[in-house]
PDB file of C-alpha atoms in Angstrom:
ATOM      1  CA  UNK K   1     -10.203   9.775 -72.834  1.00 40.00           C
ATOM      2  CA  UNK K   2      -8.884   6.604 -74.496  1.00 48.00           C
ATOM      3  CA  UNK K   3     -11.711   4.564 -72.964  1.00 48.00           C
ATOM      4  CA  UNK K   4     -14.314   7.087 -74.176  1.00 52.00           C
ATOM      5  CA  UNK K   5     -12.783   7.200 -77.660  1.00 51.00           C
ATOM      6  CA  UNK K   6     -12.705   3.391 -78.009  1.00 78.00           C
ATOM      7  CA  UNK K   7     -16.265   3.124 -76.708  1.00 85.00           C
ATOM      8  CA  UNK K   8     -17.505   5.630 -79.288  1.00 87.00           C
ATOM      9  CA  UNK K   9     -15.748   3.756 -82.088  1.00 88.00           C
ATOM     10  CA  UNK K  10     -17.312   0.493 -80.915  1.00 92.00           C
ATOM     11  CA  UNK K  11     -20.731   2.174 -80.845  1.00 92.00           C
ATOM     12  CA  UNK K  12     -20.267   3.451 -84.391  1.00 92.00           C
ATOM     13  CA  UNK K  13     -19.309  -0.053 -85.528  1.00 94.00           C
ATOM     14  CA  UNK K  14     -22.445  -1.487 -83.947  1.00 95.00           C
ATOM     15  CA  UNK K  15     -24.511   1.312 -85.490  1.00 94.00           C
ATOM     16  CA  UNK K  16     -23.245   0.517 -89.010  1.00 94.00           C
ATOM     17  CA  UNK K  17     -23.873  -3.183 -88.369  1.00 96.00           C
ATOM     18  CA  UNK K  18     -27.463  -2.564 -87.247  1.00 96.00           C
ATOM     19  CA  UNK K  19     -28.122  -0.300 -90.244  1.00 95.00           C
ATOM     20  CA  UNK K  20     -26.880  -2.989 -92.634  1.00 96.00           C
ATOM     21  CA  UNK K  21     -29.173  -5.548 -91.018  1.00 96.00           C
ATOM     22  CA  UNK K  22     -32.205  -3.274 -91.316  1.00 95.00           C
ATOM     23  CA  UNK K  23     -31.436  -2.423 -94.934  1.00 94.00           C
ATOM     24  CA  UNK K  24     -30.967  -6.088 -95.809  1.00 95.00           C
ATOM     25  CA  UNK K  25     -34.295  -6.967 -94.177  1.00 94.00           C
ATOM     26  CA  UNK K  26     -36.192  -4.781 -96.647  1.00 92.00           C
ATOM     27  CA  UNK K  27     -33.941  -5.319 -99.687  1.00 92.00           C
ATOM     28  CA  UNK K  28     -35.451  -7.021-102.698  1.00 89.00           C
ATOM     29  CA  UNK K  29     -32.128  -8.455-103.894  1.00 89.00           C
ATOM     30  CA  UNK K  30     -30.167 -11.502-102.796  1.00 92.00           C
ATOM     31  CA  UNK K  31     -27.320 -11.279-100.295  1.00 96.00           C
ATOM     32  CA  UNK K  32     -24.245 -10.041-102.171  1.00 98.00           C
ATOM     33  CA  UNK K  33     -21.476 -12.563-102.766  1.00 98.00           C
ATOM     34  CA  UNK K  34     -17.960 -11.338-101.964  1.00 98.00           C
ATOM     35  CA  UNK K  35     -14.731 -12.796-103.327  1.00 98.00           C
ATOM     36  CA  UNK K  36     -11.635 -12.073-101.208  1.00 98.00           C
ATOM     37  CA  UNK K  37      -8.205 -12.954-102.533  1.00 98.00           C
ATOM     38  CA  UNK K  38      -5.208 -11.930-104.630  1.00 98.00           C
ATOM     39  CA  UNK K  39      -2.716 -13.431-107.068  1.00 98.00           C
ATOM     40  CA  UNK K  40       0.670 -14.249-105.557  1.00 98.00           C
ATOM     41  CA  UNK K  41       3.484 -13.692-108.021  1.00 96.00           C
ATOM     42  CA  UNK K  42       5.796 -15.647-105.734  1.00 96.00           C
ATOM     43  CA  UNK K  43       3.546 -18.719-105.542  1.00 97.00           C
ATOM     44  CA  UNK K  44       1.991 -18.325-109.031  1.00 97.00           C
ATOM     45  CA  UNK K  45      -1.492 -18.858-107.693  1.00 98.00           C
ATOM     46  CA  UNK K  46      -4.487 -17.212-106.034  1.00 98.00           C
ATOM     47  CA  UNK K  47      -4.526 -16.974-102.257  1.00 97.00           C
ATOM     48  CA  UNK K  48      -7.986 -18.125-101.165  1.00 93.00           C
ATOM     49  CA  UNK K  49      -9.724 -16.837 -98.014  1.00 95.00           C
ATOM     50  CA  UNK K  50     -10.013 -18.881 -94.836  1.00 94.00           C
ATOM     51  CA  UNK K  51     -12.474 -18.816 -91.971  1.00 94.00           C
ATOM     52  CA  UNK K  52     -12.548 -17.630 -89.251  1.00 93.00           C
ATOM     53  CA  UNK K  53     -10.946 -14.342 -90.194  1.00 95.00           C
ATOM     54  CA  UNK K  54     -11.560 -10.615 -89.851  1.00 95.00           C
ATOM     55  CA  UNK K  55     -12.822 -10.177 -93.410  1.00 96.00           C
ATOM     56  CA  UNK K  56     -15.419 -12.894 -92.888  1.00 97.00           C
ATOM     57  CA  UNK K  57     -16.750 -10.924 -89.917  1.00 97.00           C
ATOM     58  CA  UNK K  58     -16.881  -7.703 -91.935  1.00 98.00           C
ATOM     59  CA  UNK K  59     -18.908  -9.416 -94.656  1.00 98.00           C
ATOM     60  CA  UNK K  60     -21.305 -10.978 -92.148  1.00 98.00           C
ATOM     61  CA  UNK K  61     -21.887  -7.638 -90.430  1.00 98.00           C
ATOM     62  CA  UNK K  62     -22.621  -6.068 -93.838  1.00 98.00           C
ATOM     63  CA  UNK K  63     -25.150  -8.827 -94.589  1.00 98.00           C
ATOM     64  CA  UNK K  64     -23.037 -10.284 -97.391  1.00 98.00           C
ATOM     65  CA  UNK K  65     -21.696 -13.788 -98.002  1.00 98.00           C
ATOM     66  CA  UNK K  66     -17.934 -14.078 -98.311  1.00 98.00           C
ATOM     67  CA  UNK K  67     -16.997 -17.105-100.395  1.00 98.00           C
ATOM     68  CA  UNK K  68     -14.991 -19.731 -98.497  1.00 98.00           C
ATOM     69  CA  UNK K  69     -13.618 -22.817-100.283  1.00 97.00           C
ATOM     70  CA  UNK K  70     -14.790 -26.205 -99.112  1.00 95.00           C
ATOM     71  CA  UNK K  71     -12.407 -28.312 -97.082  1.00 94.00           C
ATOM     72  CA  UNK K  72      -9.973 -30.017 -99.403  1.00 94.00           C
ATOM     73  CA  UNK K  73     -10.582 -27.487-102.188  1.00 96.00           C
ATOM     74  CA  UNK K  74      -8.341 -24.671-100.947  1.00 96.00           C
ATOM     75  CA  UNK K  75      -6.103 -25.075-103.992  1.00 97.00           C
ATOM     76  CA  UNK K  76      -3.758 -27.584-105.603  1.00 98.00           C
ATOM     77  CA  UNK K  77      -0.639 -25.405-105.450  1.00 98.00           C
ATOM     78  CA  UNK K  78       1.434 -26.062-102.332  1.00 96.00           C
ATOM     79  CA  UNK K  79       3.828 -23.224-101.531  1.00 96.00           C
ATOM     80  CA  UNK K  80       5.746 -23.358 -98.248  1.00 93.00           C
ATOM     81  CA  UNK K  81       2.881 -25.040 -96.460  1.00 93.00           C
ATOM     82  CA  UNK K  82       0.155 -22.769 -97.865  1.00 95.00           C
ATOM     83  CA  UNK K  83      -2.431 -23.629-100.500  1.00 96.00           C
ATOM     84  CA  UNK K  84      -3.009 -21.533-103.619  1.00 98.00           C
ATOM     85  CA  UNK K  85      -5.493 -21.962-106.446  1.00 98.00           C
ATOM     86  CA  UNK K  86      -4.706 -22.307-110.123  1.00 98.00           C
ATOM     87  CA  UNK K  87      -6.424 -20.007-112.626  1.00 98.00           C
ATOM     88  CA  UNK K  88      -8.992 -22.699-113.368  1.00 98.00           C
ATOM     89  CA  UNK K  89      -9.712 -23.341-109.681  1.00 98.00           C
ATOM     90  CA  UNK K  90     -10.032 -19.623-108.906  1.00 98.00           C
ATOM     91  CA  UNK K  91     -12.401 -19.082-111.820  1.00 98.00           C
ATOM     92  CA  UNK K  92     -14.650 -21.922-110.719  1.00 98.00           C
ATOM     93  CA  UNK K  93     -14.566 -20.625-107.154  1.00 98.00           C
ATOM     94  CA  UNK K  94     -15.230 -16.918-107.683  1.00 98.00           C
ATOM     95  CA  UNK K  95     -16.558 -16.167-111.138  1.00 98.00           C
ATOM     96  CA  UNK K  96     -20.104 -15.364-109.899  1.00 98.00           C
ATOM     97  CA  UNK K  97     -19.133 -13.080-106.994  1.00 98.00           C
ATOM     98  CA  UNK K  98     -20.775  -9.648-107.071  1.00 98.00           C
ATOM     99  CA  UNK K  99     -17.783  -7.892-105.485  1.00 98.00           C
ATOM    100  CA  UNK K 100     -14.098  -8.805-105.450  1.00 98.00           C
ATOM    101  CA  UNK K 101     -11.957  -7.454-102.611  1.00 98.00           C
ATOM    102  CA  UNK K 102      -8.348  -7.719-103.764  1.00 98.00           C
ATOM    103  CA  UNK K 103      -6.048  -7.399-100.701  1.00 96.00           C
ATOM    104  CA  UNK K 104      -2.870  -6.512-102.568  1.00 96.00           C
ATOM    105  CA  UNK K 105      -1.480  -3.786-104.825  1.00 95.00           C
ATOM    106  CA  UNK K 106      -0.865  -5.697-108.054  1.00 96.00           C
ATOM    107  CA  UNK K 107      -4.317  -5.984-109.634  1.00 97.00           C
ATOM    108  CA  UNK K 108      -3.533  -3.651-112.543  1.00 95.00           C
ATOM    109  CA  UNK K 109      -0.434  -5.701-113.332  1.00 97.00           C
ATOM    110  CA  UNK K 110      -2.516  -8.863-113.204  1.00 98.00           C
ATOM    111  CA  UNK K 111      -5.141  -7.290-115.448  1.00 97.00           C
ATOM    112  CA  UNK K 112      -2.522  -6.467-118.084  1.00 97.00           C
ATOM    113  CA  UNK K 113      -1.247 -10.048-117.987  1.00 97.00           C
ATOM    114  CA  UNK K 114      -4.545 -11.948-117.725  1.00 98.00           C
ATOM    115  CA  UNK K 115      -7.159  -9.569-119.110  1.00 98.00           C
ATOM    116  CA  UNK K 116      -9.076 -12.136-121.166  1.00 98.00           C
ATOM    117  CA  UNK K 117      -9.114 -14.548-118.248  1.00 98.00           C
ATOM    118  CA  UNK K 118     -10.255 -11.940-115.695  1.00 98.00           C
ATOM    119  CA  UNK K 119     -13.091 -10.761-117.941  1.00 98.00           C
ATOM    120  CA  UNK K 120     -14.842 -14.023-117.108  1.00 98.00           C
ATOM    121  CA  UNK K 121     -15.457 -12.800-113.550  1.00 98.00           C
ATOM    122  CA  UNK K 122     -18.753 -11.028-112.883  1.00 98.00           C
ATOM    123  CA  UNK K 123     -17.077  -8.517-110.546  1.00 98.00           C
ATOM    124  CA  UNK K 124     -14.552  -7.571-113.235  1.00 98.00           C
ATOM    125  CA  UNK K 125     -17.241  -7.229-115.888  1.00 98.00           C
ATOM    126  CA  UNK K 126     -19.173  -4.846-113.612  1.00 98.00           C
ATOM    127  CA  UNK K 127     -16.003  -3.056-112.421  1.00 98.00           C
ATOM    128  CA  UNK K 128     -16.652  -4.048-108.822  1.00 98.00           C
ATOM    129  CA  UNK K 129     -13.091  -4.871-107.789  1.00 98.00           C
ATOM    130  CA  UNK K 130     -11.561  -3.084-104.801  1.00 98.00           C
ATOM    131  CA  UNK K 131      -8.084  -3.128-103.313  1.00 98.00           C
ATOM    132  CA  UNK K 132      -6.876  -1.476-100.081  1.00 96.00           C
ATOM    133  CA  UNK K 133      -5.040   1.525-101.559  1.00 95.00           C
ATOM    134  CA  UNK K 134      -7.505   4.339-100.876  1.00 94.00           C
ATOM    135  CA  UNK K 135      -5.209   5.339 -98.011  1.00 90.00           C
ATOM    136  CA  UNK K 136      -2.060   3.744 -99.349  1.00 84.00           C
ATOM    137  CA  UNK K 137      -0.771   0.202 -99.047  1.00 80.00           C
ATOM    138  CA  UNK K 138       1.292   0.920 -95.938  1.00 82.00           C
ATOM    139  CA  UNK K 139      -1.679   2.482 -94.165  1.00 83.00           C
ATOM    140  CA  UNK K 140      -3.735  -0.707 -94.529  1.00 89.00           C
ATOM    141  CA  UNK K 141      -1.226  -2.662 -92.462  1.00 88.00           C
ATOM    142  CA  UNK K 142      -0.319   0.151 -90.076  1.00 81.00           C
ATOM    143  CA  UNK K 143      -3.571   1.981 -89.320  1.00 85.00           C
ATOM    144  CA  UNK K 144      -6.706   0.106 -90.392  1.00 88.00           C
ATOM    145  CA  UNK K 145      -6.962  -1.650 -87.026  1.00 88.00           C
ATOM    146  CA  UNK K 146      -7.438   1.757 -85.409  1.00 86.00           C
ATOM    147  CA  UNK K 147     -10.209   2.576 -87.903  1.00 91.00           C
ATOM    148  CA  UNK K 148     -12.046  -0.728 -87.993  1.00 93.00           C
ATOM    149  CA  UNK K 149     -15.430   1.011 -88.044  1.00 94.00           C
ATOM    150  CA  UNK K 150     -14.468   2.819 -91.271  1.00 94.00           C
ATOM    151  CA  UNK K 151     -13.308  -0.441 -92.871  1.00 96.00           C
ATOM    152  CA  UNK K 152     -16.733  -1.876 -92.028  1.00 96.00           C
ATOM    153  CA  UNK K 153     -18.533   1.126 -93.509  1.00 95.00           C
ATOM    154  CA  UNK K 154     -16.416   0.879 -96.671  1.00 97.00           C
ATOM    155  CA  UNK K 155     -17.290  -2.797 -96.975  1.00 98.00           C
ATOM    156  CA  UNK K 156     -20.992  -2.150 -96.412  1.00 97.00           C
ATOM    157  CA  UNK K 157     -20.966   0.535 -99.087  1.00 96.00           C
ATOM    158  CA  UNK K 158     -19.377  -1.616-101.784  1.00 97.00           C
ATOM    159  CA  UNK K 159     -21.957  -4.371-101.174  1.00 97.00           C
ATOM    160  CA  UNK K 160     -24.848  -1.892-101.077  1.00 95.00           C
ATOM    161  CA  UNK K 161     -25.693  -2.231 -97.392  1.00 95.00           C
ATOM    162  CA  UNK K 162     -24.836   1.229 -96.042  1.00 91.00           C
ATOM    163  CA  UNK K 163     -27.293   3.955 -95.080  1.00 86.00           C
ATOM    164  CA  UNK K 164     -27.425   6.515 -97.882  1.00 82.00           C
ATOM    165  CA  UNK K 165     -26.067   9.883 -96.818  1.00 79.00           C
ATOM    166  CA  UNK K 166     -25.626  13.351 -98.271  1.00 75.00           C
ATOM    167  CA  UNK K 167     -22.917  13.885 -99.208  1.00 78.00           C
ATOM    168  CA  UNK K 168     -22.249  10.193 -99.939  1.00 82.00           C
ATOM    169  CA  UNK K 169     -19.761   8.350 -97.761  1.00 88.00           C
ATOM    170  CA  UNK K 170     -16.260   8.709 -99.199  1.00 91.00           C
ATOM    171  CA  UNK K 171     -14.453   5.414 -98.788  1.00 95.00           C
ATOM    172  CA  UNK K 172     -11.160   5.736 -96.904  1.00 94.00           C
ATOM    173  CA  UNK K 173      -9.748   2.223 -97.357  1.00 95.00           C
ATOM    174  CA  UNK K 174     -11.323   0.254-100.191  1.00 97.00           C
ATOM    175  CA  UNK K 175     -10.453   1.639-103.651  1.00 97.00           C
ATOM    176  CA  UNK K 176     -12.183   0.782-106.913  1.00 98.00           C
ATOM    177  CA  UNK K 177      -9.279  -0.338-109.095  1.00 98.00           C
ATOM    178  CA  UNK K 178     -11.071   0.759-112.287  1.00 97.00           C
ATOM    179  CA  UNK K 179     -12.284   4.232-111.357  1.00 97.00           C
ATOM    180  CA  UNK K 180     -10.077   5.504-108.509  1.00 96.00           C
ATOM    181  CA  UNK K 181      -6.377   6.222-108.141  1.00 93.00           C
ATOM    182  CA  UNK K 182      -4.255   5.076-105.174  1.00 91.00           C
ATOM    183  CA  UNK K 183      -3.972   7.608-102.382  1.00 85.00           C
ATOM    184  CA  UNK K 184      -1.806   7.986 -99.312  1.00 79.00           C
ATOM    185  CA  UNK K 185      -2.095   9.159 -95.733  1.00 74.00           C
ATOM    186  CA  UNK K 186       1.185  10.990 -96.101  1.00 68.00           C
ATOM    187  CA  UNK K 187       4.476  10.556 -94.305  1.00 71.00           C
ATOM    188  CA  UNK K 188       4.933  10.927 -90.559  1.00 70.00           C
ATOM    189  CA  UNK K 189       7.399  13.750 -89.909  1.00 76.00           C
ATOM    190  CA  UNK K 190       7.113  13.829 -86.117  1.00 81.00           C
ATOM    191  CA  UNK K 191       7.444  10.485 -84.362  1.00 77.00           C
ATOM    192  CA  UNK K 192       6.228  12.050 -81.110  1.00 83.00           C
ATOM    193  CA  UNK K 193       2.970  13.308 -82.628  1.00 76.00           C
ATOM    194  CA  UNK K 194      -0.098  11.364 -81.559  1.00 71.00           C
ATOM    195  CA  UNK K 195      -1.962   9.483 -84.271  1.00 64.00           C
ATOM    196  CA  UNK K 196      -5.581  10.616 -84.516  1.00 69.00           C
ATOM    197  CA  UNK K 197      -7.710   8.022 -86.308  1.00 68.00           C
ATOM    198  CA  UNK K 198     -10.348   9.305 -88.718  1.00 74.00           C
ATOM    199  CA  UNK K 199     -14.009   8.436 -88.369  1.00 67.00           C
ATOM    200  CA  UNK K 200     -17.514   9.352 -89.467  1.00 69.00           C
ATOM    201  CA  UNK K 201     -20.523   9.678 -87.210  1.00 78.00           C
ATOM    202  CA  UNK K 202     -23.254   7.086 -87.635  1.00 87.00           C
ATOM    203  CA  UNK K 203     -26.970   7.814 -87.497  1.00 81.00           C
ATOM    204  CA  UNK K 204     -29.105   4.768 -86.841  1.00 85.00           C
ATOM    205  CA  UNK K 205     -31.606   3.976 -89.553  1.00 81.00           C
ATOM    206  CA  UNK K 206     -34.511   3.868 -87.090  1.00 74.00           C
ATOM    207  CA  UNK K 207     -33.520   7.302 -85.731  1.00 62.00           C
ATOM    208  CA  UNK K 208     -32.872   8.910 -89.113  1.00 52.00           C
ATOM    209  CA  UNK K 209     -34.250  12.383 -89.712  1.00 39.00           C
ATOM    210  CA  UNK K 210     -34.627  13.712 -93.237  1.00 41.00           C
ATOM    211  CA  UNK K 211     -32.262  16.653 -93.683  1.00 39.00           C
ATOM    212  CA  UNK K 212     -33.080  17.443 -97.298  1.00 42.00           C
ATOM    213  CA  UNK K 213     -36.697  17.920 -98.384  1.00 34.00           C
ATOM    214  CA  UNK K 214     -35.709  17.222-101.992  1.00 40.00           C
ATOM    215  CA  UNK K 215     -34.006  13.962-101.084  1.00 35.00           C
ATOM    216  CA  UNK K 216     -36.218  11.919 -98.754  1.00 33.00           C
ATOM    217  CA  UNK K 217     -34.330   9.385 -96.702  1.00 38.00           C
ATOM    218  CA  UNK K 218     -30.986  11.033 -97.330  1.00 37.00           C
ATOM    219  CA  UNK K 219     -28.985  11.748 -94.209  1.00 43.00           C
ATOM    220  CA  UNK K 220     -26.232  14.219 -93.551  1.00 39.00           C
ATOM    221  CA  UNK K 221     -22.857  12.623 -92.844  1.00 45.00           C
ATOM    222  CA  UNK K 222     -20.327  14.807 -91.120  1.00 43.00           C
ATOM    223  CA  UNK K 223     -16.851  14.020 -89.821  1.00 43.00           C
ATOM    224  CA  UNK K 224     -16.590  14.474 -86.077  1.00 42.00           C
ATOM    225  CA  UNK K 225     -12.875  14.984 -85.507  1.00 40.00           C
ATOM    226  CA  UNK K 226     -13.744  18.366 -84.009  1.00 39.00           C
ATOM    227  CA  UNK K 227     -15.820  16.607 -81.374  1.00 39.00           C
ATOM    228  CA  UNK K 228     -12.887  14.382 -80.514  1.00 40.00           C
ATOM    229  CA  UNK K 229     -10.585  17.365 -80.232  1.00 38.00           C
ATOM    230  CA  UNK K 230     -13.120  18.990 -77.923  1.00 37.00           C
ATOM    231  CA  UNK K 231     -13.199  15.915 -75.713  1.00 33.00           C
ATOM    232  CA  UNK K 232      -9.413  15.868 -75.551  1.00 39.00           C
ATOM    233  CA  UNK K 233      -9.290  19.558 -74.636  1.00 39.00           C
ATOM    234  CA  UNK K 234     -11.924  19.075 -71.942  1.00 34.00           C
ATOM    235  CA  UNK K 235     -10.005  16.133 -70.531  1.00 34.00           C
ATOM    236  CA  UNK K 236      -6.742  18.061 -70.414  1.00 36.00           C
ATOM    237  CA  UNK K 237      -8.469  21.066 -68.859  1.00 38.00           C
ATOM    238  CA  UNK K 238      -9.957  18.893 -66.124  1.00 35.00           C
ATOM    239  CA  UNK K 239      -6.538  17.409 -65.390  1.00 34.00           C
ATOM    240  CA  UNK K 240      -4.977  20.870 -65.122  1.00 33.00           C
ATOM    241  CA  UNK K 241      -7.769  21.995 -62.800  1.00 31.00           C
ATOM    242  CA  UNK K 242      -7.361  18.895 -60.647  1.00 33.00           C
ATOM    243  CA  UNK K 243      -3.632  19.409 -60.196  1.00 35.00           C
ATOM    244  CA  UNK K 244      -4.123  23.121 -59.571  1.00 35.00           C
ATOM    245  CA  UNK K 245      -6.576  22.357 -56.763  1.00 32.00           C
ATOM    246  CA  UNK K 246      -4.205  19.800 -55.268  1.00 37.00           C
ATOM    247  CA  UNK K 247      -1.319  22.255 -55.400  1.00 39.00           C
TER     248      UNK K 247
END
């Protein structure tokens, strides 16, 4: 069952990746520019992205360009062996990004402290800043690796490279800091209970079938946790039958 489940998640990831590529091929706009980084209160500077890294791969698979500083321009602040950018360096680096992914939970605090400065960023002006709190800060570090296909779909949606669905895809990880409130996955009350990752089915763009005559090109997106439960039940039933026969 675990092998089947992981294979299906991998197939969904590849499906979202292929859809993004097809949508980008016919798009009349430039590849979106993505800024990834946060302000470190401890180091008093902005933590710039580095490549290779998982977020670079997500951006590439969503047909977007994640900004990476040139060698030697990672920042002039040295904090415990890591480089951070000053306000001036960060502004020069990311002011023209279309989307800002802010991998921390302190953007609102930063906005209250540096509002005039942040308004110089295109992503802030257009309210296209996202943190990871749509499922809570703890969930990002504890569970996103099990839902990597959803993280990809969230990323593709915020850069405009996801297949339009009806109802629209509801992001589960990336949260718009201007329009959405932080959410949580809840608290685990049974340490023996199996964790069941969430996911959404993916329909390939070249196999899409119109499901709404009033909305051409709009696809139906349905969660498939029931299908996974059915697979688990079938697996358990087969195991019971096997042991019964052996007995």
